Short mmCIF file of C-alpha atoms and ligand atoms in Angstrom, two decimals:
data_model
loop_
_atom_site.label_atom_id
_atom_site.label_comp_id
_atom_site.label_asym_id
_atom_site.label_seq_id
_atom_site.Cartn_x
_atom_site.Cartn_y
_atom_site.Cartn_z
CA VAL A 1 -39.54 -74.85 28.85
CA VAL A 2 -41.82 -72.24 30.44
CA GLN A 3 -39.47 -71.95 33.41
CA ASN A 4 -36.46 -71.47 31.11
CA VAL A 5 -38.26 -68.74 29.18
CA LEU A 6 -39.17 -66.93 32.39
CA LYS A 7 -35.62 -67.30 33.73
CA ALA A 8 -34.17 -65.84 30.53
CA ASN A 9 -36.70 -63.01 30.76
CA ASP A 10 -35.79 -62.27 34.38
CA GLU A 11 -32.06 -62.14 33.54
CA LEU A 12 -32.66 -59.65 30.75
CA ALA A 13 -35.01 -57.64 32.98
CA ALA A 14 -32.30 -57.42 35.65
CA ARG A 15 -29.90 -56.05 33.04
CA ASN A 16 -32.50 -53.50 31.88
CA ARG A 17 -32.99 -52.44 35.51
CA GLN A 18 -29.22 -52.02 36.04
CA ARG A 19 -28.97 -49.96 32.88
CA LEU A 20 -31.87 -47.69 33.88
CA HIS A 21 -30.56 -47.24 37.41
CA ALA A 22 -27.04 -46.47 36.16
CA ALA A 23 -28.60 -43.67 34.10
CA GLY A 24 -30.70 -42.46 37.05
CA VAL A 25 -33.97 -43.10 35.19
CA LEU A 26 -37.14 -44.10 37.07
CA SER A 27 -39.24 -46.48 34.98
CA ILE A 28 -42.95 -47.21 35.10
CA ASP A 29 -44.76 -50.07 33.35
CA LEU A 30 -48.31 -48.89 32.55
CA MET A 31 -50.65 -51.85 32.23
CA GLY A 32 -54.35 -51.85 31.38
CA ALA A 33 -57.01 -52.96 28.94
CA PRO A 34 -57.12 -51.66 25.37
CA GLY A 35 -58.78 -48.24 25.39
CA CYS A 36 -58.48 -47.55 29.14
CA GLY A 37 -56.46 -44.44 28.33
CA LYS A 38 -52.80 -45.43 28.79
CA THR A 39 -51.55 -43.32 25.86
CA SER A 40 -53.87 -40.45 26.80
CA LEU A 41 -52.49 -40.40 30.34
CA ILE A 42 -48.91 -40.32 29.05
CA GLU A 43 -49.89 -37.45 26.75
CA ALA A 44 -51.55 -35.60 29.65
CA VAL A 45 -48.46 -35.98 31.86
CA LEU A 46 -46.14 -34.87 29.03
CA GLN A 47 -48.27 -31.77 28.45
CA ARG A 48 -48.08 -30.86 32.14
CA VAL A 49 -44.43 -31.31 33.03
CA GLY A 50 -41.72 -29.01 31.82
CA PRO A 51 -37.99 -29.67 31.36
CA ALA A 52 -37.74 -30.47 35.10
CA LEU A 53 -38.96 -33.99 34.35
CA ARG A 54 -37.55 -35.33 31.08
CA ILE A 55 -39.72 -38.23 29.93
CA GLY A 56 -39.10 -41.01 27.43
CA VAL A 57 -41.71 -43.53 26.30
CA ILE A 58 -41.65 -47.09 25.00
CA ALA A 59 -45.04 -47.82 23.43
CA GLY A 60 -45.99 -51.48 23.07
CA ASP A 61 -48.67 -52.66 20.66
CA LEU A 62 -49.32 -55.61 18.38
CA ALA A 63 -49.32 -53.44 15.27
CA THR A 64 -49.02 -49.81 14.11
CA GLN A 65 -46.93 -46.81 15.09
CA ARG A 66 -50.00 -44.84 16.16
CA ASP A 67 -49.32 -44.43 19.88
CA ALA A 68 -45.70 -43.40 19.21
CA ASP A 69 -46.95 -40.85 16.67
CA ARG A 70 -49.37 -39.41 19.24
CA ILE A 71 -46.68 -39.23 21.92
CA ALA A 72 -44.07 -37.79 19.53
CA ARG A 73 -46.10 -34.56 19.51
CA PHE A 74 -44.91 -34.02 23.11
CA SER A 75 -41.61 -35.92 23.41
CA ASN A 76 -38.57 -36.53 21.21
CA HIS A 77 -37.81 -39.71 23.10
CA VAL A 78 -40.34 -42.30 22.00
CA VAL A 79 -39.91 -45.79 20.58
CA GLN A 80 -42.72 -48.02 19.31
CA ILE A 81 -42.39 -51.77 19.77
CA ASN A 82 -44.72 -54.04 17.77
CA THR A 83 -45.17 -57.48 19.28
CA GLY A 84 -47.05 -59.05 16.34
CA LYS A 85 -49.17 -61.76 17.94
CA GLY A 86 -47.60 -61.21 21.38
CA CYS A 87 -50.10 -60.15 24.06
CA HIS A 88 -47.53 -58.49 26.36
CA LEU A 89 -44.08 -56.90 26.33
CA GLU A 90 -41.10 -59.01 27.40
CA ALA A 91 -37.74 -57.86 28.73
CA HIS A 92 -36.03 -58.37 25.34
CA HIS A 93 -38.44 -55.87 23.72
CA VAL A 94 -37.40 -53.30 26.30
CA THR A 95 -33.70 -54.11 25.81
CA ALA A 96 -34.09 -53.46 22.07
CA ALA A 97 -36.00 -50.23 22.73
CA LEU A 98 -33.39 -49.00 25.23
CA ASP A 99 -30.77 -49.30 22.47
CA ARG A 100 -32.75 -46.64 20.60
CA ILE A 101 -33.27 -44.23 23.52
CA GLU A 102 -30.80 -41.67 24.91
CA LEU A 103 -31.13 -42.57 28.59
CA ALA A 104 -28.68 -39.85 29.63
CA LYS A 105 -31.29 -37.30 28.53
CA LEU A 106 -34.12 -38.77 30.65
CA ASP A 107 -35.40 -38.73 34.23
CA LEU A 108 -38.42 -40.96 33.70
CA LEU A 109 -39.34 -43.75 31.31
CA PHE A 110 -42.94 -44.79 30.71
CA ILE A 111 -43.38 -48.25 29.24
CA GLU A 112 -46.90 -48.53 27.79
CA ASN A 113 -47.57 -52.25 27.81
CA VAL A 114 -49.75 -54.03 25.25
CA GLY A 115 -53.44 -53.45 26.08
CA ASN A 116 -54.29 -56.48 28.21
CA LEU A 117 -55.19 -56.96 31.87
CA ILE A 118 -53.73 -60.46 32.13
CA CYS A 119 -50.50 -61.30 30.27
CA PRO A 120 -48.36 -58.20 31.05
CA VAL A 121 -48.50 -58.88 34.80
CA GLY A 122 -46.31 -61.99 34.71
CA PHE A 123 -43.32 -60.50 32.88
CA ASP A 124 -40.68 -58.40 34.58
CA LEU A 125 -39.38 -55.79 32.14
CA GLY A 126 -36.82 -54.21 34.48
CA GLN A 127 -39.24 -51.44 35.50
CA ASP A 128 -39.14 -49.88 38.96
CA LEU A 129 -42.90 -49.70 39.34
CA LYS A 130 -45.96 -51.23 37.81
CA VAL A 131 -49.05 -49.03 37.52
CA GLY A 132 -52.42 -50.59 36.69
CA VAL A 133 -54.92 -48.49 34.75
CA PHE A 134 -58.69 -49.05 34.86
CA SER A 135 -61.38 -46.84 33.38
CA ALA A 136 -64.93 -45.85 34.25
CA THR A 137 -66.09 -47.29 30.92
CA GLY A 138 -64.43 -50.66 31.55
CA GLY A 139 -66.87 -51.71 34.27
CA ASP A 140 -66.62 -51.66 38.07
CA ASP A 141 -65.88 -55.40 38.28
CA LYS A 142 -62.58 -55.37 36.38
CA ALA A 143 -60.32 -55.07 39.42
CA ALA A 144 -62.01 -58.02 41.15
CA LYS A 145 -61.83 -60.09 37.95
CA HIS A 146 -58.15 -59.30 37.37
CA PRO A 147 -56.65 -59.64 40.84
CA TYR A 148 -53.02 -60.09 39.76
CA ILE A 149 -52.70 -56.68 38.13
CA VAL A 150 -54.11 -55.17 41.34
CA ILE A 151 -51.75 -57.16 43.57
CA GLU A 152 -48.63 -56.39 41.49
CA SER A 153 -49.22 -52.65 41.07
CA ALA A 154 -47.81 -49.97 43.35
CA LEU A 155 -50.44 -47.52 42.11
CA LEU A 156 -53.84 -48.06 40.55
CA LEU A 157 -55.44 -45.43 38.37
CA LEU A 158 -59.14 -45.03 37.68
CA ASN A 159 -59.24 -43.03 34.45
CA MET A 160 -62.20 -41.34 32.70
CA ILE A 161 -63.84 -40.05 35.87
CA ASP A 162 -65.41 -37.35 33.66
CA LEU A 163 -67.65 -40.14 32.33
CA LEU A 164 -68.80 -41.44 35.75
CA PRO A 165 -72.14 -39.57 35.55
CA HIS A 166 -72.87 -41.23 32.20
CA VAL A 167 -71.96 -44.88 32.81
CA ARG A 168 -73.03 -47.55 35.27
CA PHE A 169 -70.02 -47.77 37.57
CA ASN A 170 -70.19 -48.45 41.30
CA ARG A 171 -67.13 -46.53 42.50
CA ASP A 172 -67.41 -47.77 46.11
CA LEU A 173 -67.47 -51.40 44.98
CA PHE A 174 -64.46 -50.85 42.68
CA LEU A 175 -62.42 -49.19 45.46
CA GLU A 176 -63.45 -51.86 48.00
CA ASP A 177 -62.24 -54.62 45.67
CA ILE A 178 -58.89 -52.87 45.19
CA HIS A 179 -58.31 -52.31 48.91
CA ARG A 180 -59.27 -55.90 49.70
CA LEU A 181 -56.85 -57.29 47.09
CA ASN A 182 -53.98 -54.90 47.78
CA PRO A 183 -54.34 -52.92 51.03
CA ALA A 184 -50.99 -51.17 50.40
CA ALA A 185 -51.89 -49.91 46.92
CA GLN A 186 -52.45 -46.26 46.32
CA VAL A 187 -55.37 -45.28 44.10
CA LEU A 188 -55.75 -42.10 42.09
CA GLU A 189 -58.91 -41.13 40.23
CA LEU A 190 -58.30 -38.96 37.21
CA SER A 191 -59.30 -37.93 33.71
CA ALA A 192 -56.80 -37.73 30.89
CA ALA A 193 -59.47 -35.83 28.94
CA THR A 194 -60.17 -32.99 31.40
CA GLY A 195 -56.83 -33.18 33.23
CA ALA A 196 -58.51 -33.65 36.62
CA GLY A 197 -56.21 -35.58 38.95
CA VAL A 198 -53.26 -35.65 36.54
CA ASP A 199 -51.24 -33.29 38.76
CA ALA A 200 -51.63 -35.78 41.62
CA PHE A 201 -50.27 -38.52 39.36
CA VAL A 202 -47.26 -36.32 38.48
CA GLN A 203 -46.77 -35.61 42.20
CA TRP A 204 -46.83 -39.35 42.95
CA ILE A 205 -44.13 -39.89 40.29
CA GLN A 206 -41.98 -37.10 41.77
CA THR A 207 -42.33 -38.62 45.24
CA GLN A 208 -41.21 -42.00 43.92
CA ARG A 209 -38.14 -40.36 42.34
CA GLU A 210 -37.24 -38.56 45.56
CA MET A 211 -37.68 -41.74 47.64
CA ARG A 212 -35.33 -43.61 45.33
CA LYS A 213 -32.71 -40.86 45.32
CA ALA A 214 -32.80 -40.78 49.15
N1 GDP B 1 -63.90 -39.05 28.12
C1 GDP B 1 -62.66 -39.52 28.25
N2 GDP B 1 -62.07 -40.15 27.22
C2 GDP B 1 -60.81 -40.60 27.38
C3 GDP B 1 -60.08 -40.42 28.58
N3 GDP B 1 -58.86 -41.00 28.44
C4 GDP B 1 -58.83 -41.51 27.19
N4 GDP B 1 -60.00 -41.26 26.54
C5 GDP B 1 -60.35 -41.69 25.18
O1 GDP B 1 -60.42 -43.12 25.20
C6 GDP B 1 -59.92 -43.67 23.99
C7 GDP B 1 -58.79 -44.64 24.28
O2 GDP B 1 -57.68 -43.92 24.80
P1 GDP B 1 -56.17 -44.38 24.58
O3 GDP B 1 -55.31 -43.39 25.27
O4 GDP B 1 -55.89 -44.63 23.13
O5 GDP B 1 -56.18 -45.77 25.38
P2 GDP B 1 -55.08 -46.96 25.41
O6 GDP B 1 -55.52 -47.96 24.40
O7 GDP B 1 -55.15 -47.49 26.80
O8 GDP B 1 -53.74 -46.35 25.12
C8 GDP B 1 -59.49 -42.49 23.14
O9 GDP B 1 -60.56 -42.18 22.26
C9 GDP B 1 -59.28 -41.38 24.16
O10 GDP B 1 -59.48 -40.10 23.61
C10 GDP B 1 -60.73 -39.72 29.67
O11 GDP B 1 -60.19 -39.52 30.76
N5 GDP B 1 -62.02 -39.31 29.43
MG1 MG B 2 -52.27 -46.86 23.73
#
């Protein structure tokens, strides 16, 4: 039964991917614990980029429209998906959300996954890239304790670096764990609150778009 569910998910994900590629939209699945700053990072990126990078957002959560409301201050292209008791997004959630988004008007789609370091990793949504988000307040051991999110992500973000002086967080240990688990992963350290490092994240996204166009 589990295999059938995953197979059905993968088929839908492939269709989502085709649809996004046909529209020329790069898609990023943002995964991380509740409160690590996923929505704040999306807001920070939206505030920085102009019309040159048209961004849509699918916001996944168990309940409430709150993230979509926050994001709607900076984008007209946002859809909230509530999963109820579901601890991750699945491809069919994204299919339903894509029906409500004008892909022709977008260059980039952020998919904010349900806050969880474990379940989202195993489900293909049709995204081009998975990005794992950790935060200085989450503890320096979280990468080591959640190896699969590290292994599956093309980019890992350490958010809330403005708080590093105030919390116990061994940055060297955190970075060592990431490089041991995924030597190919890129890591960016940033702060959605101060904006430090957010330009580098935008640059990374632009590079990914150019690589795919080429
Ligand atoms: N100091 C600081 N606070 C942050 C930063 N990023 C997010 N926050 C705060 O952390 C809390 C959780 O952020 P949110 O974006 O809702 O996290 P999400 O649950 O991953 O979407 C909010 O109160 C944010 O204002 C940051 O870089 N620095
Ligand atoms: Mg959020």
